[in-house]
Coordinates of C-alpha atoms in Angstrom, one line a residue:
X1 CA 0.0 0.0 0.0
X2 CA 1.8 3.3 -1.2
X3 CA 1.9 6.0 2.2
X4 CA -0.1 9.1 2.1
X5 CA 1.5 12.1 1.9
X6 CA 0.8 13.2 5.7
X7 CA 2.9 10.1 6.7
X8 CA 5.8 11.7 5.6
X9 CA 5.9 14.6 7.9
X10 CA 8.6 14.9 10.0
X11 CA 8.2 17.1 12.9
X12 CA 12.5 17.1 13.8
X13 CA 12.6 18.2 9.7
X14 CA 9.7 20.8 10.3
X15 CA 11.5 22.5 13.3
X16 CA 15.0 22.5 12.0
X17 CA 13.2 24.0 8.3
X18 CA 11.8 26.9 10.5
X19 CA 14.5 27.3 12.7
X20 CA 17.0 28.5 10.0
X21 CA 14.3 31.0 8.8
X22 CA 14.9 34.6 10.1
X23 CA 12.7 36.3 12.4
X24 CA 11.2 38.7 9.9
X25 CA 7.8 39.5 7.9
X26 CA 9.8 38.2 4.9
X27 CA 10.9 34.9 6.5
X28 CA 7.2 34.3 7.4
X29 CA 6.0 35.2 4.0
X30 CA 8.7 32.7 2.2
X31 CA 9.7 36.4 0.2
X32 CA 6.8 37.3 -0.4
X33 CA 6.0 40.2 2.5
X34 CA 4.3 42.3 0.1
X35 CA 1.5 39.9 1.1
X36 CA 1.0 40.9 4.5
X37 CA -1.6 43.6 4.2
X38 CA -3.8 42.0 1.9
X39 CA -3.5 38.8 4.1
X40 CA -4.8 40.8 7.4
X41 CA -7.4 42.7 5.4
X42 CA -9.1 39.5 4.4
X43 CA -8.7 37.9 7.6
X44 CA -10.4 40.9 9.2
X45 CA -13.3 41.1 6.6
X46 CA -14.0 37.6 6.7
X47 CA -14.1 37.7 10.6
X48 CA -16.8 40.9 10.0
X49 CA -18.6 39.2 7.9
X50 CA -19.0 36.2 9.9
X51 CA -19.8 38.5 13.1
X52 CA -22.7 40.2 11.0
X53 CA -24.0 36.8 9.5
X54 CA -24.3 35.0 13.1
X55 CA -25.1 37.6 15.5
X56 CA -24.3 36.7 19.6
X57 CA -24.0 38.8 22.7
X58 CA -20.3 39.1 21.4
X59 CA -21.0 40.4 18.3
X60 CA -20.0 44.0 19.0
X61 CA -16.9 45.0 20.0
X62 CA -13.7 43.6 21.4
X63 CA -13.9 39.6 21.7
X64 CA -12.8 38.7 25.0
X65 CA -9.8 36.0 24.4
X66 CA -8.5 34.5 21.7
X67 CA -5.3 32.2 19.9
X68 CA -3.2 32.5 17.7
X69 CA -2.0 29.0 16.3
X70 CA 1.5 28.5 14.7
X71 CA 2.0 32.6 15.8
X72 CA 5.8 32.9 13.9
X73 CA 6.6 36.0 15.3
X74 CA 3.2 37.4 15.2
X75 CA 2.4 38.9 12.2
X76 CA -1.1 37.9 12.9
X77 CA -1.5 39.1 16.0
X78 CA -0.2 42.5 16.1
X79 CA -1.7 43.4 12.4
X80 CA -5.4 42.0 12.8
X81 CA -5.7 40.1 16.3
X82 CA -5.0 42.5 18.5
X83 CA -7.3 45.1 17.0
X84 CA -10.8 42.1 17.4
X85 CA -9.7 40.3 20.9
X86 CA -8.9 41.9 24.5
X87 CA -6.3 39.5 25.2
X88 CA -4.4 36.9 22.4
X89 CA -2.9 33.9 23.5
X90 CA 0.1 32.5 21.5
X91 CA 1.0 28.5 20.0
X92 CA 4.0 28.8 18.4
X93 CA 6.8 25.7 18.6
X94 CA 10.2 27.8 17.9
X95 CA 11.4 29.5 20.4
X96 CA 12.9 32.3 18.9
X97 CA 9.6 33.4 16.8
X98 CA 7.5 33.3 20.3
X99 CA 10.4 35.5 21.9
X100 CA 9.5 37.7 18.8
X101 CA 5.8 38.4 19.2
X102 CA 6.3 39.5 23.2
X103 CA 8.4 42.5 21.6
X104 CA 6.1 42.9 18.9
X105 CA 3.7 46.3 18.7
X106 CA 0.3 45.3 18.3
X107 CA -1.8 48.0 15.8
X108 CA -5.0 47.2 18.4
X109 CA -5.9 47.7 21.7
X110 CA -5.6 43.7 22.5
X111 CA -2.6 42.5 24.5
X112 CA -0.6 39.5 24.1
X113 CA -1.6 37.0 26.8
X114 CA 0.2 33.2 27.7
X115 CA 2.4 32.3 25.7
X116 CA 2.5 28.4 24.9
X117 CA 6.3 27.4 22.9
X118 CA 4.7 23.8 21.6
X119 CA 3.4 22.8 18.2
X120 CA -0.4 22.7 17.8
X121 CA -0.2 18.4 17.9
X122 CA 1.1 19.0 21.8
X123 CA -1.1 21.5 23.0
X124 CA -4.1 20.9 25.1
X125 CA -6.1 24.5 25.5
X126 CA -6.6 25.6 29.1
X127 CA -8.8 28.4 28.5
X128 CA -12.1 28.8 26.3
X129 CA -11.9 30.6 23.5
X130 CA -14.0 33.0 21.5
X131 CA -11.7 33.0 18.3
X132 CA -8.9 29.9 17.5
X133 CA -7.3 31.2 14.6
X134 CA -5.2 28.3 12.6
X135 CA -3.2 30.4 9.5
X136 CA -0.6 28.2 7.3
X137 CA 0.4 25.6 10.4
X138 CA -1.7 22.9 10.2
X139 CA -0.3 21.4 7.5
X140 CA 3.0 20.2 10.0
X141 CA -0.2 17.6 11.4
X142 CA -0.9 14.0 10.4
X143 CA -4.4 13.5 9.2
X144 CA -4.9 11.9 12.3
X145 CA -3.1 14.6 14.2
X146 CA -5.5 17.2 12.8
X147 CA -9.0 15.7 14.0
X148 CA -7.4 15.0 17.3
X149 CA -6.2 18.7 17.5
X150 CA -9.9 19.9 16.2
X151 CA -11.4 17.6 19.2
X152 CA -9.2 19.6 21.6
X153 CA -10.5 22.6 20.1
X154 CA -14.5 21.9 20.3
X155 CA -13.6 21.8 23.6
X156 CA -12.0 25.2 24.3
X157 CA -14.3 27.6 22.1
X158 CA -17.1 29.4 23.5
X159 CA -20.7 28.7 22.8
X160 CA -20.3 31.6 20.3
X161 CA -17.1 31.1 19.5
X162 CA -15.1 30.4 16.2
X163 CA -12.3 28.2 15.1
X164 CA -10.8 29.4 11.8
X165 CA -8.6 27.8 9.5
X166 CA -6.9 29.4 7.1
X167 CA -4.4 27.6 4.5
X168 CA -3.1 27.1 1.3
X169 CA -4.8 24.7 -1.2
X170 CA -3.8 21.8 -3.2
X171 CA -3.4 22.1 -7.1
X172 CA -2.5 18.9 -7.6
X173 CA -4.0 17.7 -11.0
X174 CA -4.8 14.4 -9.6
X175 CA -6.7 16.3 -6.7
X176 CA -5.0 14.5 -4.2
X177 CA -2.6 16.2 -1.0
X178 CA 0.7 17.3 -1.9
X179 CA 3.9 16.9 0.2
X180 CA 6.9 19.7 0.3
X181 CA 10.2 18.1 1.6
X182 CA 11.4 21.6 2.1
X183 CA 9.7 22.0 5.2
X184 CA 8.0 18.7 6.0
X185 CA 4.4 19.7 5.3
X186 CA 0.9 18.9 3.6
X187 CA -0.9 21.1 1.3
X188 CA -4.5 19.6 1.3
X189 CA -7.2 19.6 -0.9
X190 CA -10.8 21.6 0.0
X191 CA -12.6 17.7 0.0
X192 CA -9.4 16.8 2.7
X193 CA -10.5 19.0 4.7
X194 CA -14.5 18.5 4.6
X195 CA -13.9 14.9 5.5
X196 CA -11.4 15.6 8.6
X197 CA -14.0 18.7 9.5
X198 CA -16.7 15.1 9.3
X199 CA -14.6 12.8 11.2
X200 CA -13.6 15.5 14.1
X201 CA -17.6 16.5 14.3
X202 CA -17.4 20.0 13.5
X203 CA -20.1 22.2 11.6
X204 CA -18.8 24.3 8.7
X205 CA -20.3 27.4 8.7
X206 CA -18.6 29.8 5.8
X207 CA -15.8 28.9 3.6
X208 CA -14.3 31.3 0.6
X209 CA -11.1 32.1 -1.2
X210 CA -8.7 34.7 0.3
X211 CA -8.9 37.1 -2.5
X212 CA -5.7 39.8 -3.9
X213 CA -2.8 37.3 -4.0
X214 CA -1.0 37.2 -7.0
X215 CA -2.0 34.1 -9.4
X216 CA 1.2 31.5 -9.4
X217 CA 1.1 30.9 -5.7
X218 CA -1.8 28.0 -4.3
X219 CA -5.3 29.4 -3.8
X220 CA -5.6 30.1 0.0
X221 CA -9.3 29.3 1.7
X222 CA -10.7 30.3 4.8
X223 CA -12.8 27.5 6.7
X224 CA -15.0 29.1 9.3
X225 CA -16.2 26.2 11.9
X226 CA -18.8 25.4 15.4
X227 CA -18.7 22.9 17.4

């Protein structure tokens, strides 16, 4: 039986890939930091939108406490979390990223809260959450890692809360998962994803194409889901 691409990942190869990337917007961006801005525009339109579409008590103003999973040195954060959550909590495995985002200037009033230095696969959420945002990490997890990691999430959102994903998209011509040796990851396909959103028991609510990024690079899709 020929192995799926996710069986390849290599966490040691993953780590040691990011650890020889410098801590800048560049690094991040794998040269492409002209991206940034359109990235945190979409992030925080899609996030409106979703806020306007569901209505809750939270729906106005400053969510109380949300993540920000696979942080790097939190581009994410300062640019688009801090300005919709009171307090953002950090998951981000390498260590000198995570040192990163506690220097970081946040464009919101949010602040940086704990700060957890493991990859998503080893983290079990102690808090509840009203937003989980997952951007271009979650393809460092098994198949099997990923469900379990969505399990542990169900658990720690809010009654009104989100979990977002928000990664890059297979092109494969086969329509199958790709693997990248470079870093020891998974690009999925959108019906991947579907079936591990099935298997874990999540609802997905809202899904779309982040829109603005130059054509050559993969499609990248937000994935709004509720417990």
């Amino acid at each position: 039986m020929a192995s799926t691409p996710d069986s390849k990942i290599s966490t040691a190869d993953s780590l040691k890939y990011w650890n020889s990337i410098p801590t800048t917007v560049d690094g991040m961006l794998g040269g492409y930091p002209e991206l940034s801005r359109t990235d945190l525009k979409g992030s925080a339109n899609f996030l409106a939108k979703l806020r306007r579409e569901h209505p809750s008590p939270s729906s106005d103003g400053l969510l109380q406490r949300g993540v920000d999973c696979g942080t790097g040195i939190g581009r994410v954060t300062a640019g688009f979390l801090s300005r919709v959550c009171e307090v953002v909590d950090i998951v981000e495995p390498v260590e000198k990223f995570a040192q990163e985002v506690k220097k970081a200037e946040l464009a919101g009033d949010g602040s940086v809260g704990k700060v957890y230095i493991t990859g998503l696969e080893g983290w079990d959420p102690e808090h509840r959450y009203d937003l989980i945002w997952n951007q271009w990490c979650l393809g460092y997890l098994t198949d099997k890692q990923l469900v379990a990691y969505l399990e542990r999430c169900k658990k720690a959102v809010t009654i009104d809360g989100w979990i977002i994903f928000k990664e890059n998209m297979s092109t494969d011509p086969d329509g199958k998962d790709t693997f990248d040796e470079t870093d020891s990851s998974v690009t999925r396909t959108d019906q991947k994803f579907k079936q591990l959103f099935k298997e874990a028991d999540v609802r997905l609510i809202k899904t779309e194409i982040q829109k603005g990024f130059p054509k050559g690079l993969y499609p990248v899709r937000f994935y709004a889901l509720k417990t």
